[in-house]
Coordinates of C-alpha atoms in Angstrom, one line a residue:
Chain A
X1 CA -25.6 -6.6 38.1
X2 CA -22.0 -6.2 39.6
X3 CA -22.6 -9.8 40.9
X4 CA -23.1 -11.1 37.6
X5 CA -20.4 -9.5 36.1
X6 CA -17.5 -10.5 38.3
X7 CA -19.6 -13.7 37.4
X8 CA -18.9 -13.4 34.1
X9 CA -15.4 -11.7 34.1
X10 CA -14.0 -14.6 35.8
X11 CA -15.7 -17.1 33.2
X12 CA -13.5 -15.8 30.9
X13 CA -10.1 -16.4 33.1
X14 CA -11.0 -19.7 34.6
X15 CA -12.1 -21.0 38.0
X16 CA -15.7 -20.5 38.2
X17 CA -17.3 -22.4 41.4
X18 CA -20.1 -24.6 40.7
X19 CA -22.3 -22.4 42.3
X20 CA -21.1 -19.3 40.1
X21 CA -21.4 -21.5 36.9
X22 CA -25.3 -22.2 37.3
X23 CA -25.8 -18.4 38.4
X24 CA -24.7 -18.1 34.9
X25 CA -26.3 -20.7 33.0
X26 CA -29.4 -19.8 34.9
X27 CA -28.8 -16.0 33.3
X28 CA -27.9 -17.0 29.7
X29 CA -31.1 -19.2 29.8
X30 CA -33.7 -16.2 31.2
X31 CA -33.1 -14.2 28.0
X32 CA -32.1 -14.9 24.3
X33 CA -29.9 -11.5 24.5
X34 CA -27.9 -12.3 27.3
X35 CA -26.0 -15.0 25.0
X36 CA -25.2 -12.3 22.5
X37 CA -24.1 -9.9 25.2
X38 CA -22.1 -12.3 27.0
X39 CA -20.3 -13.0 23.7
X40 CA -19.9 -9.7 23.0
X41 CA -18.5 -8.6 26.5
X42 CA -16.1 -11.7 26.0
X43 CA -14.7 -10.1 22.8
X44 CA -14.4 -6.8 24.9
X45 CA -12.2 -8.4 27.7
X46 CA -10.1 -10.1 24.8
X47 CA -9.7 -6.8 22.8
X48 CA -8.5 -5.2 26.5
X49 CA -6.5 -8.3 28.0
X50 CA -5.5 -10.1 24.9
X51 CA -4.0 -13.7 25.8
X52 CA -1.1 -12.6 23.6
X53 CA 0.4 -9.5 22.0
X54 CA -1.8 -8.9 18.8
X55 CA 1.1 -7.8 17.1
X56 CA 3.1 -11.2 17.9
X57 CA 0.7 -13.1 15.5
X58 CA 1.9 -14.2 12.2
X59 CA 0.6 -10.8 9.4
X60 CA -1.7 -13.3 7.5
X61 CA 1.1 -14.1 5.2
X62 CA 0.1 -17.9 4.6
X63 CA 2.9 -20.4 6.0
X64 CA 4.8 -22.6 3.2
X65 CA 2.4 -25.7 3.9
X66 CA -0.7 -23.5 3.2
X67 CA 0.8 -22.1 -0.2
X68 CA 2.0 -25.9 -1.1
X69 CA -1.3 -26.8 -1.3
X70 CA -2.6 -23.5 -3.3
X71 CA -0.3 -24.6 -5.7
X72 CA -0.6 -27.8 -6.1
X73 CA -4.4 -27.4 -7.3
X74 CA -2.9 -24.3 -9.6
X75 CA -1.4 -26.8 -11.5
X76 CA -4.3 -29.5 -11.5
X77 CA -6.9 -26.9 -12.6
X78 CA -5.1 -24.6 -15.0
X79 CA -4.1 -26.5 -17.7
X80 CA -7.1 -25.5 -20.0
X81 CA -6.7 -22.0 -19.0
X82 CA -2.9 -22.3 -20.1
X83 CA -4.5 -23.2 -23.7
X84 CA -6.3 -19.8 -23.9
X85 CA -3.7 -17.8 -22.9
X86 CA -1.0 -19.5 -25.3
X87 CA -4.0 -19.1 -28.1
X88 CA -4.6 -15.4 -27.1
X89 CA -0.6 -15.0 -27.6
X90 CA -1.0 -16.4 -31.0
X91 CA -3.8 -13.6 -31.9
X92 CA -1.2 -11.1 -31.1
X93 CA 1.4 -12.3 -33.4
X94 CA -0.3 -10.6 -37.0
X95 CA -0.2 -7.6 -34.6
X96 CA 2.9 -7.6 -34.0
X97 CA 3.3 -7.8 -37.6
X98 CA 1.5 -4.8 -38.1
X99 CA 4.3 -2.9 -35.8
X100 CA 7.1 -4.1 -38.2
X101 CA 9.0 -1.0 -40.0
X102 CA 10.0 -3.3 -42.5
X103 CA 12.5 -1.4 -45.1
X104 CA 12.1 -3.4 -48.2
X105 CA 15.2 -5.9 -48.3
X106 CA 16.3 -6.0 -52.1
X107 CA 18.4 -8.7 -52.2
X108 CA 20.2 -7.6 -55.8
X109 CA 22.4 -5.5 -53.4
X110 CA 24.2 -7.2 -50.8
X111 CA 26.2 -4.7 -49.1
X112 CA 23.2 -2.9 -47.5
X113 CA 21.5 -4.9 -45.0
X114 CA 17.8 -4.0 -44.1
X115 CA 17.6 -3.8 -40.6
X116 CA 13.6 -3.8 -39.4
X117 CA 12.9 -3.0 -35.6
X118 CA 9.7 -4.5 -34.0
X119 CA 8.2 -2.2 -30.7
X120 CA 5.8 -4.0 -28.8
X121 CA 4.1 -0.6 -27.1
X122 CA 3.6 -0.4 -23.9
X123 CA 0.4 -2.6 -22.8
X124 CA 1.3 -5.2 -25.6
X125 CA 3.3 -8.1 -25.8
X126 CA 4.5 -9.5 -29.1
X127 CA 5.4 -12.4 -31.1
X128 CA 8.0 -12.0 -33.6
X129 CA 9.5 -14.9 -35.4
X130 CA 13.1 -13.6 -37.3
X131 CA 14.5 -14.7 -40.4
X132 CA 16.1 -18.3 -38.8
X133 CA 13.0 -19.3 -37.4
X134 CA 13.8 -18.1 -34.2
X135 CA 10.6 -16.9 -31.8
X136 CA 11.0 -13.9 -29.7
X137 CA 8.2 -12.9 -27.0
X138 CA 8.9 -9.1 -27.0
X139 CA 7.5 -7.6 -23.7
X140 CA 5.9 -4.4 -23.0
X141 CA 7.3 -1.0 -23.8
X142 CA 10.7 -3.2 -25.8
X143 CA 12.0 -2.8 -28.9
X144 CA 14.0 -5.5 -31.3
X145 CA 15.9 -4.8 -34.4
X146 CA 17.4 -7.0 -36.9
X147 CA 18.4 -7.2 -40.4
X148 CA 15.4 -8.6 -42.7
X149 CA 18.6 -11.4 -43.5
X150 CA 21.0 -13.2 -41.7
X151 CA 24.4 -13.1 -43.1
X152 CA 26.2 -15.7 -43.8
X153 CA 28.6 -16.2 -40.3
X154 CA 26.4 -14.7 -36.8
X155 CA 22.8 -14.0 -36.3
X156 CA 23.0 -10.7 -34.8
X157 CA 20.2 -8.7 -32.8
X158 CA 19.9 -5.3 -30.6
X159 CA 17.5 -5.1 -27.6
X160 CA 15.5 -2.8 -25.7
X161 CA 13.6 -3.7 -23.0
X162 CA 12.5 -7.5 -22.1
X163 CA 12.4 -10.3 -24.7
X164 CA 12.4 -14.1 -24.6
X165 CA 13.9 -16.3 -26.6
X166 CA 13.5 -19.7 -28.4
X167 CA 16.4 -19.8 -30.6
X168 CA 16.9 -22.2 -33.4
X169 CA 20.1 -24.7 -33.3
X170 CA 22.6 -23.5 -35.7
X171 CA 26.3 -24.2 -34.0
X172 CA 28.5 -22.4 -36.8
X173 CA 26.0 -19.3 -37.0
X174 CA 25.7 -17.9 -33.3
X175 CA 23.0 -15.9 -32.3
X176 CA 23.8 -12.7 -30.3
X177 CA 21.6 -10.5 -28.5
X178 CA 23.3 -6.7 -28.3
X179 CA 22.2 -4.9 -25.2
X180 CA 24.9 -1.8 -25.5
X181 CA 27.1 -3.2 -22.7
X182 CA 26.3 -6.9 -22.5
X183 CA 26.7 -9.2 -26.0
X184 CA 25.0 -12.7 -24.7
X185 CA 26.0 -15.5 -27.6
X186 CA 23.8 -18.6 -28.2
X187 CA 23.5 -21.4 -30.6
X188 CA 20.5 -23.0 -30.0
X189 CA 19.0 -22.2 -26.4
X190 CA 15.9 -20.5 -24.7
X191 CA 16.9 -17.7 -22.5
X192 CA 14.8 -14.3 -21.5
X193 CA 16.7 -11.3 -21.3
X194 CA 16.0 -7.9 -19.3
X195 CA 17.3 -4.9 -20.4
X196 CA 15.3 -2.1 -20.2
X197 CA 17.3 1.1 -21.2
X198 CA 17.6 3.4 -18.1
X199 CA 17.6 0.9 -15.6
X200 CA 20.9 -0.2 -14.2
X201 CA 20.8 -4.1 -14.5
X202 CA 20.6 -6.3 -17.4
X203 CA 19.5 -10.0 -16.7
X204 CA 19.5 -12.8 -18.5
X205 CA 17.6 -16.0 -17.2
X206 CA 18.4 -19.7 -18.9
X207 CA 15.7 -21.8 -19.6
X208 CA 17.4 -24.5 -21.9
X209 CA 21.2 -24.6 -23.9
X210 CA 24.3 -22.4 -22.7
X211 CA 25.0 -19.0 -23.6
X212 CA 28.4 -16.6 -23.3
X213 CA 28.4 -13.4 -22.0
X214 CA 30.6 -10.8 -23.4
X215 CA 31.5 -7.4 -22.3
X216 CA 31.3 -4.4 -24.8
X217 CA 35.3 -5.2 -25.5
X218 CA 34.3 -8.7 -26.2
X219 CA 35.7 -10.3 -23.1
X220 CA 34.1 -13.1 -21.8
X221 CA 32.1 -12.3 -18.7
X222 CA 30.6 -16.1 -18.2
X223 CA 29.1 -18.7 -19.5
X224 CA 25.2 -19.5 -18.6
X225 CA 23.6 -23.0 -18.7
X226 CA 20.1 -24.3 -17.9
X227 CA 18.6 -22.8 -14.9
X228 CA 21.2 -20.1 -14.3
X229 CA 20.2 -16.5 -13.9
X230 CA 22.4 -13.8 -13.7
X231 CA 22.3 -9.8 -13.0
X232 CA 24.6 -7.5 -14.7
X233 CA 25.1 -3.7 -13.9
X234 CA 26.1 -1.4 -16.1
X235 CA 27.4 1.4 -14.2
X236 CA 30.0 -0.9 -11.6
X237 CA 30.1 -4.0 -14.4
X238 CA 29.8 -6.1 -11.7
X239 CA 27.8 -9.6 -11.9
X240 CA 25.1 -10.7 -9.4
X241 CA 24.7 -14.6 -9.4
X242 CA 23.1 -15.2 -6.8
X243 CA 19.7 -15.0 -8.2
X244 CA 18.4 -18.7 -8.9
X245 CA 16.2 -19.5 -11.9
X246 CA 12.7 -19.1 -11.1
X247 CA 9.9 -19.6 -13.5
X248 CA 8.6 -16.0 -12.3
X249 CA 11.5 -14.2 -14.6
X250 CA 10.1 -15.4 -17.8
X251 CA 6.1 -16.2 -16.5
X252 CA 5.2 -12.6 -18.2
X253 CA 5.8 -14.3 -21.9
X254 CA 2.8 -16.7 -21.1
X255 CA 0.4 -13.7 -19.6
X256 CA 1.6 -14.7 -16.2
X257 CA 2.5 -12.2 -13.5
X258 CA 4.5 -13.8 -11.3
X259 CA 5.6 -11.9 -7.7
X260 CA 7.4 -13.4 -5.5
X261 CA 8.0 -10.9 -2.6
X262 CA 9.1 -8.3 -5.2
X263 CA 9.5 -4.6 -3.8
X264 CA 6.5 -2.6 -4.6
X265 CA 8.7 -0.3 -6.8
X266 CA 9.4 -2.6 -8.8
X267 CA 5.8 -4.2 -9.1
X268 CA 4.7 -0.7 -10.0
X269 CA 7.5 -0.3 -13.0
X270 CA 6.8 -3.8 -14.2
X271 CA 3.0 -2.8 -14.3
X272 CA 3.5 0.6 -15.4
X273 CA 5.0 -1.1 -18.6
X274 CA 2.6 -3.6 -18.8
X275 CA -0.4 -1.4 -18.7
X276 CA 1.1 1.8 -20.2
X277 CA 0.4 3.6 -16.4
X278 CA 2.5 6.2 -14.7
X279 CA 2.5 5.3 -11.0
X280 CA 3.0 8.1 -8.3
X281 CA 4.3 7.0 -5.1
X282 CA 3.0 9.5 -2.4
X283 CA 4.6 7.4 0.6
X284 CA 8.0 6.1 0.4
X285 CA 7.8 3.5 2.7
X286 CA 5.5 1.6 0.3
X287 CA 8.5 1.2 -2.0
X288 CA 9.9 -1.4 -0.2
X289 CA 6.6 -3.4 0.7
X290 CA 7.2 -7.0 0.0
X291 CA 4.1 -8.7 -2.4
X292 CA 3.2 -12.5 -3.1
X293 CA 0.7 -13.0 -6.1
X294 CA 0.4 -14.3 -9.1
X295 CA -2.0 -12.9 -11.8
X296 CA -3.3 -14.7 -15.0
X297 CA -4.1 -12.1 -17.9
X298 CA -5.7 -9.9 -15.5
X299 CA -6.6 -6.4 -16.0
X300 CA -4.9 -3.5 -13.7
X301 CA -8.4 -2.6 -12.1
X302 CA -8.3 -6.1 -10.7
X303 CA -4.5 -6.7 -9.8
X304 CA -4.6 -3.0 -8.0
X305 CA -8.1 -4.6 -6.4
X306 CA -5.8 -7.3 -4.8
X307 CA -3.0 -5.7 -4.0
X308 CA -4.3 -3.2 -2.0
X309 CA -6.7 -6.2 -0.5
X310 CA -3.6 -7.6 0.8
X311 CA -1.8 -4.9 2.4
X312 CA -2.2 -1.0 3.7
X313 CA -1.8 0.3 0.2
X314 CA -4.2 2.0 -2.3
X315 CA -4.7 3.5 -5.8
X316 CA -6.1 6.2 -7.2
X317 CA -6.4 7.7 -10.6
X318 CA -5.2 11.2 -11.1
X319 CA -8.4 13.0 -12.1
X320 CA -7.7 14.4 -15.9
X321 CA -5.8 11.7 -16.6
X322 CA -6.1 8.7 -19.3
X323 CA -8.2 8.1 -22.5
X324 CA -7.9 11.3 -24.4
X325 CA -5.8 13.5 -22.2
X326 CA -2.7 11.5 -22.3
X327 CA -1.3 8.6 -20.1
X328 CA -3.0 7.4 -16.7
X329 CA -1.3 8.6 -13.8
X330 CA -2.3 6.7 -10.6
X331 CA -1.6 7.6 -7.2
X332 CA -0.3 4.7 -4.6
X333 CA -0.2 5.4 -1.2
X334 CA -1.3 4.3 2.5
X335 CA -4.4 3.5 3.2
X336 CA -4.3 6.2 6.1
X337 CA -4.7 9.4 4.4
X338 CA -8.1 9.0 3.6
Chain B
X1 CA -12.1 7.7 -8.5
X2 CA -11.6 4.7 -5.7
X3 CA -10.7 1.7 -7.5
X4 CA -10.4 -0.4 -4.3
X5 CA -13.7 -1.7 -3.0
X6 CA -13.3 -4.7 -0.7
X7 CA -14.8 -7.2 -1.9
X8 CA -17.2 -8.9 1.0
X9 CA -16.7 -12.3 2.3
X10 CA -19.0 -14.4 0.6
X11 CA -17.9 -13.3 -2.9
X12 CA -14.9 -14.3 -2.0
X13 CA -15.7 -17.4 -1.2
X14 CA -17.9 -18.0 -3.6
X15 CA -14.3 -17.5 -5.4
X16 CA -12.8 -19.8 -3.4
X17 CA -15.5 -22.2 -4.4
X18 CA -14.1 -22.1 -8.3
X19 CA -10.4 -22.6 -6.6
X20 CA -9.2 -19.3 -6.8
X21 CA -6.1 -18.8 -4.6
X22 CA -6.1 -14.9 -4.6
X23 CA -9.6 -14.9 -3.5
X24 CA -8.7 -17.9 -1.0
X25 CA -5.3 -16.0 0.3
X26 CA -7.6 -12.7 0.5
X27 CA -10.0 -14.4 3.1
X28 CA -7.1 -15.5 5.2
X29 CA -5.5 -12.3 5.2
X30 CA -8.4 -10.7 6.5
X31 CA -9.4 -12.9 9.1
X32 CA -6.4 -14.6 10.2
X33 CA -5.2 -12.4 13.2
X34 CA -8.8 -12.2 14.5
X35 CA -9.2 -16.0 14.4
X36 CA -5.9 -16.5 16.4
X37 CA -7.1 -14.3 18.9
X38 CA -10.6 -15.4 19.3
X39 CA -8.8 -18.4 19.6
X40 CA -7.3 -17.3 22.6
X41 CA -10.1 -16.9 24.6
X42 CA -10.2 -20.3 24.9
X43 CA -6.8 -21.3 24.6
X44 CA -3.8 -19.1 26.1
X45 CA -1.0 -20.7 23.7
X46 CA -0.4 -18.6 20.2
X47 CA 1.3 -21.2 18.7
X48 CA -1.3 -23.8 19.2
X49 CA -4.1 -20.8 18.3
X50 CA -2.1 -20.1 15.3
X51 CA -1.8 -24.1 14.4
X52 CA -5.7 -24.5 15.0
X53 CA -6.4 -21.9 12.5
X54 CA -4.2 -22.3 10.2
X55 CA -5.9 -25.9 9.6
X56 CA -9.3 -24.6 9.9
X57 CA -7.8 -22.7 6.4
X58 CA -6.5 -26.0 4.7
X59 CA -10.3 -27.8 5.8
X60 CA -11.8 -24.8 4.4
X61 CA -9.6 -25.2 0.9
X62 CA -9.8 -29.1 0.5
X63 CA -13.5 -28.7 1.3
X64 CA -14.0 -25.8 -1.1
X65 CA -16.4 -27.8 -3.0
X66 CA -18.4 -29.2 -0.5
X67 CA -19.2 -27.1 2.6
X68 CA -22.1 -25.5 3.1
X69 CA -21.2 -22.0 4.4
X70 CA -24.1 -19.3 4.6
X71 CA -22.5 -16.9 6.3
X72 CA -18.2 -16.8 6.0
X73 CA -17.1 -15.3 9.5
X74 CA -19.5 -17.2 11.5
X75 CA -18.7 -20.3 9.8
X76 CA -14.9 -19.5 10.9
X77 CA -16.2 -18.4 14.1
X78 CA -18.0 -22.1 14.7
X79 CA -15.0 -24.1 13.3
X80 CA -12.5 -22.2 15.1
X81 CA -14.2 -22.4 18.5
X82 CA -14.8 -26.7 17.8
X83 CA -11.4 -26.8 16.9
X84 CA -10.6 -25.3 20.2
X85 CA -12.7 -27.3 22.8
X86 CA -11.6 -30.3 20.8
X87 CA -8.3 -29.4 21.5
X88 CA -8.8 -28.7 25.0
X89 CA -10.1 -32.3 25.7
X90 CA -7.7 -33.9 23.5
X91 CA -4.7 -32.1 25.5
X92 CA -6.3 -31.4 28.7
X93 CA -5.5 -27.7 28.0
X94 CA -6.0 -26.1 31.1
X95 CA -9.6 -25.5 30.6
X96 CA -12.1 -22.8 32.3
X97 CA -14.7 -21.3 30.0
X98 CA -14.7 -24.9 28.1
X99 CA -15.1 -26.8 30.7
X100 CA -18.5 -25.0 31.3
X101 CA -19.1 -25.3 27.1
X102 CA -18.5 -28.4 27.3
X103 CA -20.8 -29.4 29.7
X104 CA -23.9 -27.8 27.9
X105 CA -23.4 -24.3 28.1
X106 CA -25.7 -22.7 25.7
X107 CA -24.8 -23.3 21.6
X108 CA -22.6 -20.6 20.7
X109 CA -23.9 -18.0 23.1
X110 CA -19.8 -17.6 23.2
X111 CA -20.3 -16.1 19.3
X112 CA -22.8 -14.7 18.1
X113 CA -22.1 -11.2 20.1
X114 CA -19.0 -11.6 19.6
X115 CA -16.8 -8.4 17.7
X116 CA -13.7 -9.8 16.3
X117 CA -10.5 -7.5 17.5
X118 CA -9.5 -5.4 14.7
X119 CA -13.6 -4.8 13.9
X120 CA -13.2 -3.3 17.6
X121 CA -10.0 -1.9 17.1
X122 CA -11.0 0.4 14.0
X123 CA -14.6 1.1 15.5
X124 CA -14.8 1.3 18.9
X125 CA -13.5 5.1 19.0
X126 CA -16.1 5.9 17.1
X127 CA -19.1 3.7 18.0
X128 CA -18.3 5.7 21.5
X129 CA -17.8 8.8 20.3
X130 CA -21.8 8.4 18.9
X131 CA -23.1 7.7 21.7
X132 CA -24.6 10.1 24.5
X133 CA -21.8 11.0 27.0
X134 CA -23.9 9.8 29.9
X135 CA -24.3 5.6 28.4
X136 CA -20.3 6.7 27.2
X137 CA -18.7 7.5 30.9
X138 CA -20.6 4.4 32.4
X139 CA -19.1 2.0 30.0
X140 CA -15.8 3.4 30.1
X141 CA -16.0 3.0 33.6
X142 CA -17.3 -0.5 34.1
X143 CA -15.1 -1.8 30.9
X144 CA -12.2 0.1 30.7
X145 CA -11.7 1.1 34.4
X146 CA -13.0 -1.9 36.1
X147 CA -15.1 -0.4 38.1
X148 CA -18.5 -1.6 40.0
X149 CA -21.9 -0.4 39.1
X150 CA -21.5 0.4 42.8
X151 CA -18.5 2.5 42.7
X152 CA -19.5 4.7 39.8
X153 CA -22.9 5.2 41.3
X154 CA -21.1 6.6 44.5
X155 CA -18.6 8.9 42.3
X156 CA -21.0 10.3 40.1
X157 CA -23.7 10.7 43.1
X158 CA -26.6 8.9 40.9
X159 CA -28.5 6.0 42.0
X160 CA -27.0 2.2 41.7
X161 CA -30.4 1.4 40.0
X162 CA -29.6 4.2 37.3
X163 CA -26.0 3.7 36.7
X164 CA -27.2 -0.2 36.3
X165 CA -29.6 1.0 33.8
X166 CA -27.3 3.3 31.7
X167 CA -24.6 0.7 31.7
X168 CA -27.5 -2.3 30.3
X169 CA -28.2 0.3 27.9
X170 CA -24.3 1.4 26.7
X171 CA -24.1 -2.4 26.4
X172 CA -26.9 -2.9 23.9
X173 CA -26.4 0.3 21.8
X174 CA -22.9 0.2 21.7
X175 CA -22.9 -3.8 20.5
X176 CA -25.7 -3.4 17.8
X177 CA -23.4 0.0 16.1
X178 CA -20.4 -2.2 15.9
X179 CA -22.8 -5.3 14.7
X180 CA -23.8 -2.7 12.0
X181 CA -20.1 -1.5 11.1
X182 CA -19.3 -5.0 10.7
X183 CA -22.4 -5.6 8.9
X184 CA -21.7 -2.9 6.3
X185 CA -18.1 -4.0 5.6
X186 CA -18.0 -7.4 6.0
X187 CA -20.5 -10.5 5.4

């Protein structure tokens, strides 16, 4: 037995004799089982003399060319799948309706304007087209008021949360979005803005047009064309450009989550909203874990499914939690503790 | 309330068979690192390891349609240990276990026994724990230590003929418990 396994320990390094080589084939061949524990002893020596540190190969993150051609058949396949999500965003739309605190408008007096807010709740998204024929694509947990009638010289609207935008041309009637600290000023343009009322940044994405950026004191921050995007903090009022336009900031608007090595944290918030969750983080050094997905309309039992497939994170619901007895708390933590 | 089963292999790529990239980027999570280093029992270079399975991956997508895969890990297994005798002949790779393959070595007696590194990794401890402490302390012995049927037989003052025995025996047991961890988690 020792003979044949220095016999077989040196197979796996190289530099077997001839003679050593048929003393092998000759034992592989007098049993079926010797294959299977030859392979298996290989796997031992590997898993004890690996040909390279383990920890030097690549984490299973797929390299650029591998993702290239993931996305490439995205596009080619999806296409009818994009028609059922834009429809199922249409279904939304009288339901949006339904959330409108509309205070009748009586046009006899004009001094008092009717403003009307629209909430999208959290775990809804809505469609709300204003009095100019301008859409907005309200997201989760955001609010929108505006007066039931545009006067006569600016188109004027308050946000809280996440909206997009499609606004309709009007050059001498601006459209302004109010955000408390940040005024942003179209004509006609497509823009998605991201202000979310105790969170620190407010940013605005451009799809199409230009917009102007005013400070509370009506100072002009900048001006914003096509493809810019832009963070704004409120505490410092400083300006973060350095963001490019990516198609992920405004995705959510067509049903599509979009991460593109996002922070945990800031999964977790965006999902929380989403899917009207509380998240728990039990291990802070999840916050900072870097993800790469993309979900279409998916629920949060199946995007939690994946995530934690992908990396050394779980979830767990908080027993007594959800339904009736209030919001859904889920735990998130390593996969270690159990 | 554990809302995180994995899913197994082949519903994944039965996924992967209706184009679905999560699903496709799941599988090569999970078996990436294990196919580079399988890959480098035949081959000593990461880089060209690495480059060998990451097209294995991009054969498996374009082909999503049209392979015939029964069993996912063994199908990666095959391709992966192909790719690398092909690659040793094309590049004259030093060679020394292929070289034998190659010239008619049994069919993929080099895989079917094989435990793929991070299924050892997470199992081993216990798979040896399980077992009796006599089959244990000859397999640690022979494996871990390097030592001789001979040298253990002296040091423990049992028979060559027995400590041969016990070590045949750790062998068998201990590879058909990790066959069955890997056959409860993955497929």
């Amino acid at each position: 037995m020792d003979e044949m396994m220095a016999v077989i320990r040196k197979s796996f390094t190289g530099g077997l004799s001839t003679d050593e080589e048929i003393l092998l084939e000759k034992w592989l061949g007098s049993d079926e089982d010797n294959g299977r524990e030859y392979s298996f002893l290989k796997s031992l020596h590997v898993w004890k003399n690996p040909p390279f540190a383990p920890d030097e190969v690549g984490d299973g993150r797929m390299p650029w060319r591998i993702r290239r051609l993931l996305l490439k058949s995205s596009i080619e396949t999806n296409i009818f799948v994009r028609v059922y999500r834009i429809a199922a965003c249409l279904l939304l739309i009288p339901l949006a309706g339904m959330l409108v605190w509309a205070l009748t408008a009586r046009p006899s007096n004009q001094d008092i304007v009717a403003m009307q807010e629209v909430r999208a709740p959290f775990g809804i998204c809505s469609a709300v087209t204003l009095p100019d024929g301008s859409e907005v694509v309200l997201n989760a947990g955001s609010s929108l008021t505006f007066p039931a009638v545009f006067d006569g010289t600016s188109r004027a609207v308050e946000l809280s949360g996440e909206a997009y935008f499609e606004v309709e041309s009007c050059p001498d009637r601006p459209f302004i979005v109010r955000t408390g600290e940040l005024d942003i000023v179209a004509t006609g343009t497509s823009f998605n803005v991201e202000a979310y009322s105790g969170e620190d940044r407010i940013a605005v994405t451009m799809v199409e047009g230009k917009v102007g950026l005013y400070a509370s004191d009506d100072r002009l921050i900048r001006t914003m064309v096509a493809e810019d995007r832009l963070v704004y903090f409120r505490n410092t009022g400083t300006v973060d450009e350095t963001a490019g336009y990516s198609y992920r900031y405004i995705s959510w608007k067509d049903g599509v989550l979009a991460f593109r090595n996002d922070p945990l944290d800031s999964i977790l918030a965006r999902l929380g909203r989403l899917y009207n969750v509380e998240f728990i983080l039990l291990d802070e050094n999840l916050a900072h874990k870097q993800f790469y997905a993309t979900f279409n309309n998916e629920s949060l039992e199946s995007i939690l499914k994946l995530l934690s497939m992908s990396d050394n994170v779980q979830f767990e619901q908080v027993s007594g939690t959800g339904s009736d007895q209030g919001i859904r708390k889920i735990y998130v933590m390593n996969k270690e503790r159990h | 309330m554990d809302i995180v089963p994995e899913y197994d292999d082949m519903v994944l790529w039965r996924a992967v068979e209706q184009s679905d990239h999560r699903a496709f980027s799941a599988l090569y999570r999970r078996y990436y690192r294990d196919m580079v280093l399988f890959c480098g029992s035949y081959i000593c270079d990461r880089q060209v390891c690495e480059d060998i399975v990451q097209n294995i991956f991009i054969r498996l997508w374009s082909g999503r349609g049209a392979l015939a895969v029964r069993n996912f890990r063994m199908f990666l297994m095959k391709s992966a240990r192909n790719a690398c005798l092909n690659e040793m002949k094309r590049g004259g790779v030093a060679g020394n276990y292929a070289d034998y393959v190659s010239r008619g070595g049994s069919m993929y007696a080099d895989i079917e026994g094989y435990i793929l590194y991070s299924d050892l990794e997470s199992n081993m401890m216990e798979v040896l724990s399980s077992i009796s402490p006599q089959y244990r302390e000859v397999f640690v012995e022979n494996r871990f230590k390097g030592r001789t049927c001979k040298e253990i037989a002296e040091s423990l003052g049992l028979s060559y003929r027995t400590v041969e025995e016990r070590l045949r025996k750790a062998l068998k047991i201990i590879r058909s418990r990790l066959k069955e961890y890997d056959d409860r988690t993955k497929r």
